[in-house]
Tab-separated table of C-alpha atoms in Angstrom:
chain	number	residue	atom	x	y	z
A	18	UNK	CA	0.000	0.000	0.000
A	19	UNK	CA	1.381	3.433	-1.282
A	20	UNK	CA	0.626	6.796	0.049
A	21	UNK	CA	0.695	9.926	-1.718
A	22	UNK	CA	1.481	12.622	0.872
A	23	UNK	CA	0.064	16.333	-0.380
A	24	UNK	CA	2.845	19.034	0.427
A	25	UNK	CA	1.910	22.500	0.760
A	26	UNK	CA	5.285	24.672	0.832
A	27	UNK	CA	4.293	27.319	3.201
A	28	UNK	CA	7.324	29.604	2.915
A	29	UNK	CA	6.608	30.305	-0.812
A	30	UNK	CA	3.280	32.019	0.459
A	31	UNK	CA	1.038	31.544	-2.680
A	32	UNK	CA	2.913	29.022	-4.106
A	33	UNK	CA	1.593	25.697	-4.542
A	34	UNK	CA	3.122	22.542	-5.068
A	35	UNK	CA	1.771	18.873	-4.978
A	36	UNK	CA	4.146	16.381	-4.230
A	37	UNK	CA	3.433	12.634	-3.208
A	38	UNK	CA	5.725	10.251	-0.832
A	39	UNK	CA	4.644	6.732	-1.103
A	40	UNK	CA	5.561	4.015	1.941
A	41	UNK	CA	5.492	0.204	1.197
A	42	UNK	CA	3.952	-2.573	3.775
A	43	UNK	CA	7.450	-3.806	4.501
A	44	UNK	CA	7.968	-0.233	6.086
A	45	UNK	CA	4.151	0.143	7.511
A	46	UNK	CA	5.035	-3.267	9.398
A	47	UNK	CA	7.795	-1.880	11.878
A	48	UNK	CA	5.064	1.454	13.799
A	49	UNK	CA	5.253	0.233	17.288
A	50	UNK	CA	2.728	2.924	18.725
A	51	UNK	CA	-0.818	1.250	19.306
A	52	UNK	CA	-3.945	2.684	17.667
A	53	UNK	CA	-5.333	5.785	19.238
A	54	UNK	CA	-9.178	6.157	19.397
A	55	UNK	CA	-9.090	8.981	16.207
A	56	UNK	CA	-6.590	6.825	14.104
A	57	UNK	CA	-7.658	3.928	11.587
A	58	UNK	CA	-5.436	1.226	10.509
A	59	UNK	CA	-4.963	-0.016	6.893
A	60	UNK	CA	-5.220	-3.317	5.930
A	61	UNK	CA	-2.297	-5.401	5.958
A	62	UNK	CA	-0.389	-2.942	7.912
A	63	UNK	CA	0.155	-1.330	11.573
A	64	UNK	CA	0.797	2.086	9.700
A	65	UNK	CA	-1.208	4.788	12.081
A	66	UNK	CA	-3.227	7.572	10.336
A	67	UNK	CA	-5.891	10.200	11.956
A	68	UNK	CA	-9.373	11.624	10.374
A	69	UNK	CA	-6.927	13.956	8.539
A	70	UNK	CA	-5.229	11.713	6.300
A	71	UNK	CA	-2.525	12.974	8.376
A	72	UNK	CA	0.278	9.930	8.982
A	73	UNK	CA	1.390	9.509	12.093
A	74	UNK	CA	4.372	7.144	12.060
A	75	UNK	CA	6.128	4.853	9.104
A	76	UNK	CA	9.245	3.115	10.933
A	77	UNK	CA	12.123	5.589	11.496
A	78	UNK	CA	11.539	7.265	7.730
A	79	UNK	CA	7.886	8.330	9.250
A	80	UNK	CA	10.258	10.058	12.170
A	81	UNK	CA	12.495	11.683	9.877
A	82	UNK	CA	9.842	13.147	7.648
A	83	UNK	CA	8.274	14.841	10.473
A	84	UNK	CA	11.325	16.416	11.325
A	85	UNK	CA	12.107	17.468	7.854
A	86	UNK	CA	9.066	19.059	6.940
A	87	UNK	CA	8.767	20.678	10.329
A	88	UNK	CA	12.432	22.583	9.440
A	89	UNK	CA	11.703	22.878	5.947
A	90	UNK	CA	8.013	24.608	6.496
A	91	UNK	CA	5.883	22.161	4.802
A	92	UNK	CA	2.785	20.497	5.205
A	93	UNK	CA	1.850	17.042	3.981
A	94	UNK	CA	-1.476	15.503	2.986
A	95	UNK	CA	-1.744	11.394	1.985
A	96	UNK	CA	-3.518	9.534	-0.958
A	97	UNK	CA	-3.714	5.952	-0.573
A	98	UNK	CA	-2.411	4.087	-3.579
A	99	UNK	CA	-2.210	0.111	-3.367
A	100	UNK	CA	1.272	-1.101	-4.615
A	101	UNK	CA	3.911	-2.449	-1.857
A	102	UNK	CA	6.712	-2.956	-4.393
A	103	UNK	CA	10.003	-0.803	-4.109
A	104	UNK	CA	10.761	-1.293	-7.336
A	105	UNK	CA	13.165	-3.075	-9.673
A	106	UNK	CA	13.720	-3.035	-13.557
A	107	UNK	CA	11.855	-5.464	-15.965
A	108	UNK	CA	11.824	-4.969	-19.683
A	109	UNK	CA	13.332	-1.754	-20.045
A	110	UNK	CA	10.675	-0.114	-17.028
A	111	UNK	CA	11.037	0.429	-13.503
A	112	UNK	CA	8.263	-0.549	-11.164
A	113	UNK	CA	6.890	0.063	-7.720
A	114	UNK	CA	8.007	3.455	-5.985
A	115	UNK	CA	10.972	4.270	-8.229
A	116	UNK	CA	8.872	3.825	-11.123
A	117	UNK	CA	6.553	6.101	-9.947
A	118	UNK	CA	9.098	8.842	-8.638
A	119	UNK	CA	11.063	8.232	-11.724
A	120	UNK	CA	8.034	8.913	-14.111
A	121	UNK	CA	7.008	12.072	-12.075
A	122	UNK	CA	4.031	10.482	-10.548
A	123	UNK	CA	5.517	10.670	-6.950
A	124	UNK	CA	8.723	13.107	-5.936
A	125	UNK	CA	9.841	11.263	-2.989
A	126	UNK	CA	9.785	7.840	-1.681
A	127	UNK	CA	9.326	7.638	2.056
A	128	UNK	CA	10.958	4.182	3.002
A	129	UNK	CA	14.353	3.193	3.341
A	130	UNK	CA	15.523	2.270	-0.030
A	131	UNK	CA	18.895	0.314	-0.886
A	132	UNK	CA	21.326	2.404	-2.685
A	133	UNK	CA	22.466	0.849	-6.120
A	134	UNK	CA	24.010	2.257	-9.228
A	135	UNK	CA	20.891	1.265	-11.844
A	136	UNK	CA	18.342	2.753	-9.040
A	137	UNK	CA	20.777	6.043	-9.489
A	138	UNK	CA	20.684	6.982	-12.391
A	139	UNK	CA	17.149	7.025	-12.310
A	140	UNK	CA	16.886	9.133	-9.361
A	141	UNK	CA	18.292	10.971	-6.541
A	142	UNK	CA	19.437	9.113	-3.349
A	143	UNK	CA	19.299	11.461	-0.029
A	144	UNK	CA	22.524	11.447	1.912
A	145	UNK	CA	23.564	7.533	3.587
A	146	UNK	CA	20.656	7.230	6.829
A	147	UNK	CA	21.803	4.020	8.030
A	148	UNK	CA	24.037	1.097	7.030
A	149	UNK	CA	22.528	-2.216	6.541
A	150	UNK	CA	24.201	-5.991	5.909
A	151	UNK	CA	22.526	-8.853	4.343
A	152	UNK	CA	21.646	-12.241	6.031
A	153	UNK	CA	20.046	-15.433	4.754
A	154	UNK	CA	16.858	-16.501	7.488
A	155	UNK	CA	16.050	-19.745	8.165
A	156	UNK	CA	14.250	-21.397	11.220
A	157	UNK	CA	16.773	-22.392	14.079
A	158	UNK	CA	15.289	-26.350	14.142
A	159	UNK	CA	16.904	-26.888	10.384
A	160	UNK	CA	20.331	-26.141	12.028
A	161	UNK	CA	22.329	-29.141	13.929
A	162	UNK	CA	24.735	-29.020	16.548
A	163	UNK	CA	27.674	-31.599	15.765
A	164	UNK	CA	29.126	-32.771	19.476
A	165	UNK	CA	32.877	-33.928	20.050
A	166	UNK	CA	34.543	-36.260	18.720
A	167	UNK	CA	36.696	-38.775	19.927
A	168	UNK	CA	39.361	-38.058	17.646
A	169	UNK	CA	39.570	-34.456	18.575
A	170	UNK	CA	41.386	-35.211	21.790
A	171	UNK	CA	44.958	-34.693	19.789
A	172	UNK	CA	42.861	-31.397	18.846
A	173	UNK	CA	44.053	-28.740	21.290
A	174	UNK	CA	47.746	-28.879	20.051
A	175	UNK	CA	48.400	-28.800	16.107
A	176	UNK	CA	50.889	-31.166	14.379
A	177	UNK	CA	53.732	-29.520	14.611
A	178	UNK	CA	53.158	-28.802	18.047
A	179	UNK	CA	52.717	-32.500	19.023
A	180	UNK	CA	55.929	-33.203	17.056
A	181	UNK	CA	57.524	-30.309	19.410
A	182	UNK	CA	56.515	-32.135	22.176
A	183	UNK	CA	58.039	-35.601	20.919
A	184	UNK	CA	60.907	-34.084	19.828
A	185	UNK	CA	61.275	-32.256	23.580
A	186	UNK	CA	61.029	-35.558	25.220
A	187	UNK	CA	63.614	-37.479	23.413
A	188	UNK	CA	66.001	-34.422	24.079
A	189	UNK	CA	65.395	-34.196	27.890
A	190	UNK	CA	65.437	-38.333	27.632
A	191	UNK	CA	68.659	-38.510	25.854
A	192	UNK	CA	70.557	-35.678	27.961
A	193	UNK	CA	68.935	-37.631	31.300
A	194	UNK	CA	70.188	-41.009	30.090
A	195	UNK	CA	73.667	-39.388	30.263
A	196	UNK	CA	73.362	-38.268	33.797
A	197	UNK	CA	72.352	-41.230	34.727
A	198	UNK	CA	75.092	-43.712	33.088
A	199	UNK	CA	77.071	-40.907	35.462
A	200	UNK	CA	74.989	-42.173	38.451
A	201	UNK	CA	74.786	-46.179	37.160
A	202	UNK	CA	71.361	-45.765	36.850
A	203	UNK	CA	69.357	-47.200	33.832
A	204	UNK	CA	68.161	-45.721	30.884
A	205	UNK	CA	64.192	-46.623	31.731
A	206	UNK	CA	64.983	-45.120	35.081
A	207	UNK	CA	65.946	-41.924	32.674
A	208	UNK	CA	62.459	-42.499	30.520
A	209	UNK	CA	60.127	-42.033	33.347
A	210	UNK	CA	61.858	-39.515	35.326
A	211	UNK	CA	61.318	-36.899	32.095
A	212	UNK	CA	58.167	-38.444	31.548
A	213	UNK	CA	57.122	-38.043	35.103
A	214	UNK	CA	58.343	-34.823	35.019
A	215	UNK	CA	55.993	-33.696	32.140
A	216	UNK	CA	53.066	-35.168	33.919
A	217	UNK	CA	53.883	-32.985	37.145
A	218	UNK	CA	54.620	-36.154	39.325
A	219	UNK	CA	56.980	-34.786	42.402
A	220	UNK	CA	60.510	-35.578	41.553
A	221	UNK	CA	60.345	-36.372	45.752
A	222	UNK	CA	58.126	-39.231	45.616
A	223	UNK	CA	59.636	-40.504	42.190
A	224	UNK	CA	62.928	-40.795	44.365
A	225	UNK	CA	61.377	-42.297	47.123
A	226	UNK	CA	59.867	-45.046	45.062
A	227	UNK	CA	63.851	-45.516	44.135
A	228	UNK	CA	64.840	-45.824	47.171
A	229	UNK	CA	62.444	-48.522	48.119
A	230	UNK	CA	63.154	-50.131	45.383
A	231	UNK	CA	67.052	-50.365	45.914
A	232	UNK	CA	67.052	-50.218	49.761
A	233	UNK	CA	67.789	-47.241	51.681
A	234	UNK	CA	71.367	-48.445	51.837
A	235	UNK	CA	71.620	-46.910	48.143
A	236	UNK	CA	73.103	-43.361	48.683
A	237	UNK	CA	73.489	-42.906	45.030
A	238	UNK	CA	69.386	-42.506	44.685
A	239	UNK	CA	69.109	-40.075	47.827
A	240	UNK	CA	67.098	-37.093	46.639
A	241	UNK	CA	69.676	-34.868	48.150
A	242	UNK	CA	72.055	-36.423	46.488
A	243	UNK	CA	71.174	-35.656	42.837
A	244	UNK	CA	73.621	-33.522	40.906
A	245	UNK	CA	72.683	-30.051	39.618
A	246	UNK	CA	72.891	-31.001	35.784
A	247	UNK	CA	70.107	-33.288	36.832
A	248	UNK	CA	67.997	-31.146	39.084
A	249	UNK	CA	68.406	-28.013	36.294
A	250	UNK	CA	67.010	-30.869	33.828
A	251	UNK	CA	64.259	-31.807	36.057
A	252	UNK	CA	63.113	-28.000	36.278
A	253	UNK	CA	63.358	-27.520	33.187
A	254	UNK	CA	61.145	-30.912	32.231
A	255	UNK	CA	58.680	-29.394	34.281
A	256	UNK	CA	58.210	-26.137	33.926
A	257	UNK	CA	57.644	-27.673	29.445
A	258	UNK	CA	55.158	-29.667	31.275
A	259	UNK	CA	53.247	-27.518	33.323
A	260	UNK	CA	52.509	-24.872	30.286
A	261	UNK	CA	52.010	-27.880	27.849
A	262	UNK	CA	49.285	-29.527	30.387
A	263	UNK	CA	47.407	-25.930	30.916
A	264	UNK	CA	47.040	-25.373	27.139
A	265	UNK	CA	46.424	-28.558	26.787
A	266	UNK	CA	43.794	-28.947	29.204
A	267	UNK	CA	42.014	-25.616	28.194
A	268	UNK	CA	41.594	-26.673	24.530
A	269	UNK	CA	39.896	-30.421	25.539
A	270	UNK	CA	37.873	-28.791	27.754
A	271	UNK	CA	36.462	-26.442	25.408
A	272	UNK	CA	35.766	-29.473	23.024
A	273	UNK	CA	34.218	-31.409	25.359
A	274	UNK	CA	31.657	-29.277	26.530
A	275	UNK	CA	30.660	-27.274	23.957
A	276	UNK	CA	28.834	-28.223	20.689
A	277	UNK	CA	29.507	-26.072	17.288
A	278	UNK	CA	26.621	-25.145	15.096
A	279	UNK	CA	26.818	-27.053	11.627
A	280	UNK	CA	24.845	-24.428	9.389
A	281	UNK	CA	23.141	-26.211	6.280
A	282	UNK	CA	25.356	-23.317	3.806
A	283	UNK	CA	27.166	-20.235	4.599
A	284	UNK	CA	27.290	-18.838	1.456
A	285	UNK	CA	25.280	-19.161	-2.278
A	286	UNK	CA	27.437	-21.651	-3.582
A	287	UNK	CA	26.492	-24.110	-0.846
A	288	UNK	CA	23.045	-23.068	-1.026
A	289	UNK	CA	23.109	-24.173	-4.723
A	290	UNK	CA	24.942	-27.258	-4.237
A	291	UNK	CA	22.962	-28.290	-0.983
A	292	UNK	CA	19.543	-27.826	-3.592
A	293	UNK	CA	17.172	-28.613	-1.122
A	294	UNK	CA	16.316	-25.022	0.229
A	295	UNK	CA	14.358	-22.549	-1.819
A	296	UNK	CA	15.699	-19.187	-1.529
A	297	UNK	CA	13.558	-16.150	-1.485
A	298	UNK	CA	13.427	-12.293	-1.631
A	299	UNK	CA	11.028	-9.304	-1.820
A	300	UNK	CA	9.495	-8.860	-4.911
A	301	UNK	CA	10.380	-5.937	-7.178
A	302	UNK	CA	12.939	-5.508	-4.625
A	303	UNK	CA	16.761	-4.737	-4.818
A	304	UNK	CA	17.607	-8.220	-4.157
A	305	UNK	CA	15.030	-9.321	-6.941
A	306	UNK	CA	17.102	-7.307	-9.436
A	307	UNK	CA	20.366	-8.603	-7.781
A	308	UNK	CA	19.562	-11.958	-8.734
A	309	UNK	CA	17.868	-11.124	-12.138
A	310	UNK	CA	20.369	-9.218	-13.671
A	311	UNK	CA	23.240	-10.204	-12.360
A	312	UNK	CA	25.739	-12.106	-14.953
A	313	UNK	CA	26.981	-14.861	-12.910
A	314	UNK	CA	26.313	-18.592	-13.794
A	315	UNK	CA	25.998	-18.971	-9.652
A	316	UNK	CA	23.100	-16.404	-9.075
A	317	UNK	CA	21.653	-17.249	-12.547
A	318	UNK	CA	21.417	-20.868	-11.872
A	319	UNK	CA	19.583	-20.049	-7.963
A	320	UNK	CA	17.365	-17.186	-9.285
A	321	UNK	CA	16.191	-19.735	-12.392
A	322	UNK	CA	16.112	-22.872	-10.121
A	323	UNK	CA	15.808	-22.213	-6.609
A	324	UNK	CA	13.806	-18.866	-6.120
A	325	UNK	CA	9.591	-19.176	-7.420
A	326	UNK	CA	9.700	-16.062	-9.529
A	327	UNK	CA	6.094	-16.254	-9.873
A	328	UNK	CA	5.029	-16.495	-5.962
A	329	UNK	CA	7.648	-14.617	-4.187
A	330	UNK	CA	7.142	-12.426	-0.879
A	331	UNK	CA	5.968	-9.067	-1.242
A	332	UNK	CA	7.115	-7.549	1.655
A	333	UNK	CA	9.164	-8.360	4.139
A	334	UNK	CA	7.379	-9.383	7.176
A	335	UNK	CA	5.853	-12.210	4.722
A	336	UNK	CA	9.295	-13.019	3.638
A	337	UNK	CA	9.583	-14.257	7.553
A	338	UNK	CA	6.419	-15.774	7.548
A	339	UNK	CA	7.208	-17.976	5.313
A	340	UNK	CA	10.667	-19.455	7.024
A	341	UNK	CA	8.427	-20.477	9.899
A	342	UNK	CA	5.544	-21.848	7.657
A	343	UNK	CA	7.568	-23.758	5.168
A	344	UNK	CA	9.830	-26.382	4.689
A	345	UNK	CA	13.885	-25.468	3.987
A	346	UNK	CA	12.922	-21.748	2.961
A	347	UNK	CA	15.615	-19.296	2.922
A	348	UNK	CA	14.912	-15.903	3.043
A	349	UNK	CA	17.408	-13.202	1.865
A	350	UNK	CA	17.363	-9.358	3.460
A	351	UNK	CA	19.130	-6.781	5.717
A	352	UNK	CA	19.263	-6.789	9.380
A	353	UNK	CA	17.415	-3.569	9.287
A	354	UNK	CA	14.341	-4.295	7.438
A	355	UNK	CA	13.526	-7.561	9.619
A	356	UNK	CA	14.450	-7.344	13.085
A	357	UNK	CA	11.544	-5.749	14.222
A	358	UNK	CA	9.377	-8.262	13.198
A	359	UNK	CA	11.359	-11.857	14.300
A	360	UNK	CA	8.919	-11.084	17.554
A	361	UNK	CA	5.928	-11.971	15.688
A	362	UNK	CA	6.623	-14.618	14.386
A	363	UNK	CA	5.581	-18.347	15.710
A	364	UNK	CA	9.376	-19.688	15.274
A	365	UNK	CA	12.839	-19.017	16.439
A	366	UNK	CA	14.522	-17.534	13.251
A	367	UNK	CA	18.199	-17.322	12.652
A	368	UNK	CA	20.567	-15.010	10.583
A	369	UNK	CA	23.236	-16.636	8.376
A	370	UNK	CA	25.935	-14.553	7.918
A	371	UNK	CA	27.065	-14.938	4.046
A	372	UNK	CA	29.404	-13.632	1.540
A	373	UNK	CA	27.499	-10.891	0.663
A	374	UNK	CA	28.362	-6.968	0.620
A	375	UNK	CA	26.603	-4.216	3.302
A	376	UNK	CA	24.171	-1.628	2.115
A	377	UNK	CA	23.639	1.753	2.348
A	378	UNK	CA	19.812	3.057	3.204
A	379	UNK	CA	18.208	6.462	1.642
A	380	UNK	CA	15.581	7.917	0.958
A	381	UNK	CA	14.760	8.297	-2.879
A	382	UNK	CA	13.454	11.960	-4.377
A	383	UNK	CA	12.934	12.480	-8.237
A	384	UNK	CA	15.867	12.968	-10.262
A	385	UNK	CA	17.565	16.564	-9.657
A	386	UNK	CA	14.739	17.689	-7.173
A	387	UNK	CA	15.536	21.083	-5.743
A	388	UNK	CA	14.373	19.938	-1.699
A	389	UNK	CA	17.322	17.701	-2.190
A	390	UNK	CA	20.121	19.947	-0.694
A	391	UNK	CA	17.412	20.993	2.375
A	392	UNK	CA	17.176	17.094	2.971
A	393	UNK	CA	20.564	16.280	3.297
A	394	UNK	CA	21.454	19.219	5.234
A	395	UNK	CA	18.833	17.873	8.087
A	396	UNK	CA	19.614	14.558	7.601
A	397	UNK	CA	23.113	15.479	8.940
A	398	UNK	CA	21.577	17.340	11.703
A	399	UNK	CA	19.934	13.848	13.080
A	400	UNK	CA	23.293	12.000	12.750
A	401	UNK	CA	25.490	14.938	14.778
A	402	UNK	CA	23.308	14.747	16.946
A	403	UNK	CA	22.937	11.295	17.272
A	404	UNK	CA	19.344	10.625	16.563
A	405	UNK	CA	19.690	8.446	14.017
A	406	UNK	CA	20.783	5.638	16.205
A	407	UNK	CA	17.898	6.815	18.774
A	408	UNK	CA	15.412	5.807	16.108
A	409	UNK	CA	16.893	2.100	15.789
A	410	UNK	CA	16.470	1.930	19.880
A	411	UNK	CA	13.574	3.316	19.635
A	412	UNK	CA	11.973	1.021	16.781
A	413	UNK	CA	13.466	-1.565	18.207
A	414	UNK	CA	16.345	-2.285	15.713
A	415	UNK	CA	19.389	-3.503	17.372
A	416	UNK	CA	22.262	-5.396	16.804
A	417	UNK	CA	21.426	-9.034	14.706
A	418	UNK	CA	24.631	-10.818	15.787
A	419	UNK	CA	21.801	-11.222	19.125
A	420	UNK	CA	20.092	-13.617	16.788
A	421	UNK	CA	23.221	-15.066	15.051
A	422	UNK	CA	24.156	-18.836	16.107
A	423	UNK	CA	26.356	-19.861	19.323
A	424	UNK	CA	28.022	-22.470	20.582
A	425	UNK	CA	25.845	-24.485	22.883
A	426	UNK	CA	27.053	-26.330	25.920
A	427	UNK	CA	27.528	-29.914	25.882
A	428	UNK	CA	26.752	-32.591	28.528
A	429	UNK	CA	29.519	-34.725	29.202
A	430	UNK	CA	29.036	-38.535	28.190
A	431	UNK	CA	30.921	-41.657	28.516
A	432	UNK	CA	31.697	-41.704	24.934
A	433	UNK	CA	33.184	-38.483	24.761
A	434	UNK	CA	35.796	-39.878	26.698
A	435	UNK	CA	36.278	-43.410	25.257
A	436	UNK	CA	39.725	-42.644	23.767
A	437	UNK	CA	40.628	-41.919	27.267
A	438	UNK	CA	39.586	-45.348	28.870
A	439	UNK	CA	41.130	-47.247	25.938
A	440	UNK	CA	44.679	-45.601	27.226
A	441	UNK	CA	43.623	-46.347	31.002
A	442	UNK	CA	42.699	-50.073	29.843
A	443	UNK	CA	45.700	-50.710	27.706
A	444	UNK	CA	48.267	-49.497	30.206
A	445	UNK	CA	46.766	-51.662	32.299
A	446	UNK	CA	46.982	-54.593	30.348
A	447	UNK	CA	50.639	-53.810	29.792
A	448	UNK	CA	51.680	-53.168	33.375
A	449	UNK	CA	50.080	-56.618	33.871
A	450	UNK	CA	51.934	-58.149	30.815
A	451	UNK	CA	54.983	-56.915	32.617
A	452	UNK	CA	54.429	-57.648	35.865
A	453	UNK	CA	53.696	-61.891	33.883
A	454	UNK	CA	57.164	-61.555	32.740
A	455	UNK	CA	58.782	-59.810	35.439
């Protein structure tokens, strides 16, 4: 639905000039004020207008139109027209409201419209309002959360790390098995003092369990006794040891309690080669000519194969609807134009991040329009002093990453440490394969 506002430029005394704004149901959706006893709501829309005609609020470009034509001295009157399109570019014509502003029939389009180069040169952008980024929609339930796997216990430290660590305990090995053919000690003796140095075992009770293995008679394995090459190596051993074992131990935990989000795609290649979601934009829309025009085999292919041309949304809010009503729909807009309506809707919706650029959001007026200059001057008003970003508190419109996926915590089972118990159970097998020999 459309609406022709009537301005009356007051400054010009008997001057009159007609000019008509037009606002789109994906803008009408987003007035937040409740009905007042002398207002009447149109269909399909929580737009707000009184006995007048008068409008009362169309999302944050209802705000700043008050607060332009209050500085610039004008008064506005509406005319309903039915058309909810923004307009793209079919057969040589543009349609919905830069169609109409282009062909003279309107002078300025009161919704935030995405700045593009084609939409340009057709007519005349007001200075940047706000600054938007595309996300693809889906419902939260299509989106699985892959747990940990066993495997991922070498995880925390990467290849060349574990070889580090390898290579670190042959060294320390090697230079203890020297101290020790100094001491006549053997070289397993050597093997499992660095190793139980790594593992933070006291080098006290390790020389204890020496000395009752050889008697306290044996000087040789009195913990006072030890040289200083071998007490700097033990330090040394475990100092590796202790970092290693905190890094370590921070990185498993994190794997074993928390689950990552496997998203179905992450960007339109995947959402071609996946080919089971049907994607979907506004009609007559930026992102309709995006898709349409565009000369890429990638978007050609999913505009010809996985959008329905013929039955797409018409406005946003619908766009949304239709995540939570169908099956694998994808549905492709700013952060801006949807937020304020995710609270309405009967399903938990989430925002895909993908590969895709940020917009800028204007206001259109017809090509070389003189109120142009006036606009832009108060536009820049509202930013210095920081109004803009009271309108997207104010309308609700904060920040989507609040809606974007997370991590979710992960109970710990039994298999998440099998790999664990297999090491517990084979060394105890050895040991008692030893101890059969022995």
């Amino acid at each position: 639905m459309f609406f022709y506002l009537l301005i009356r430029d007051v400054a010009t005394g008997g001057i009159r000039e007609v000019y008509r704004f037009y606002v789109g149901h994906a803008v009408l959706y987003f007035n937040p004020y409740p009905l007042s006893k002398n207002s009447t709501q149109m269909d399909g829309s929580q737009l707000t207008v009184n006995e007048d005609g008068v409008i009362n609020d169309v999302f944050p470009a209802g705000e700043l139109w008050k607060f332009i034509a209050k500085r610039l001295n004008i008064s506005t009157q509406l005319i309903i027209k039915k058309d909810p399109s923004c307009g793209s570019y079919d057969h040589g014509q543009w349609s919905g409201m830069v169609g109409d502003v282009h062909e003279g029939k309107a002078h300025v389009g009161l919704s935030l419209f995405t700045m593009s180069a084609s939409r340009a040169s057709v007519v005349s952008f007001t200075t940047p309002i706000f600054l938007g980024r595309y996300f693809i929609f889906i419902r939260s339930d299509e989106i699985t959360h892959v747990g940990p796997n066993p495997l991922e216990l070498l995880v925390p430290l990467k290849h060349d790390l574990w070889l580090a660590v390898i290579f670190t305990l042959f060294a320390y090995t090697t230079v203890m098995a020297g101290i020790f053919y100094i001491q006549r000690k053997t070289l397993c003796d050597a093997v499992f003092t660095i190793i139980g140095a790594f593992v933070q075992k006291s080098g006290k009770n390790m020389a204890a369990d020496r000395i009752i293995r050889f008697g306290p008679l044996d000087g040789i394995t009195s913990y006072h006794q030890r040289i200083t090459s071998e007490q700097c190596l033990r330090f040394a051993a475990y100092v590796t040891g202790s970092v290693l074992l905190s890094a370590y131990s921070a990185g498993i935990i994190s794997i074993l309690t928390i689950t990552e989000p496997k998203l179905p795609f992450q960007n339109f290649a995947e959402i071609e080669e996946d080919g089971s979601y049907m994607l979907g934009v506004t009609d007559n829309s930026f992102e309709y000519d995006f898709f349409k025009l565009s000369q890429q085999k990638l978007l050609q292919k999913l505009f010809n194969h996985q959008m329905d041309i013929h039955n797409l949304p018409r406005s946003k809010p619908e766009g949304l609807s239709r995540v939570c009503t169908g099956t694998k729909y994808a549905f492709l807009s700013t952060d801006l134009s949807v937020q304020s309506s995710w609270s309405q809707q009967n399903c938990n919706v989430i925002a895909v991040p993908i590969d895709m650029f940020r917009c800028t959001l204007a206001l259109i007026l017809r090509k070389n329009s003189p109120y142009i200059g006036g606009m832009n001057f108060h536009i820049q008003i509202l930013r210095g002093a920081g109004l803009l970003n009271h309108m997207l508190i104010l309308y609700n419109i904060r920040d989507t990453s609040f809606h974007q996926l997370y991590a979710e915590r992960n109970i710990m089972e039994l298999q998440n440490i099998f790999p664990i118990i297999c090491v517990l159970v084979l060394g105890i097998i050895f040991s008692f394969m030893c101890l059969i020999m022995e």
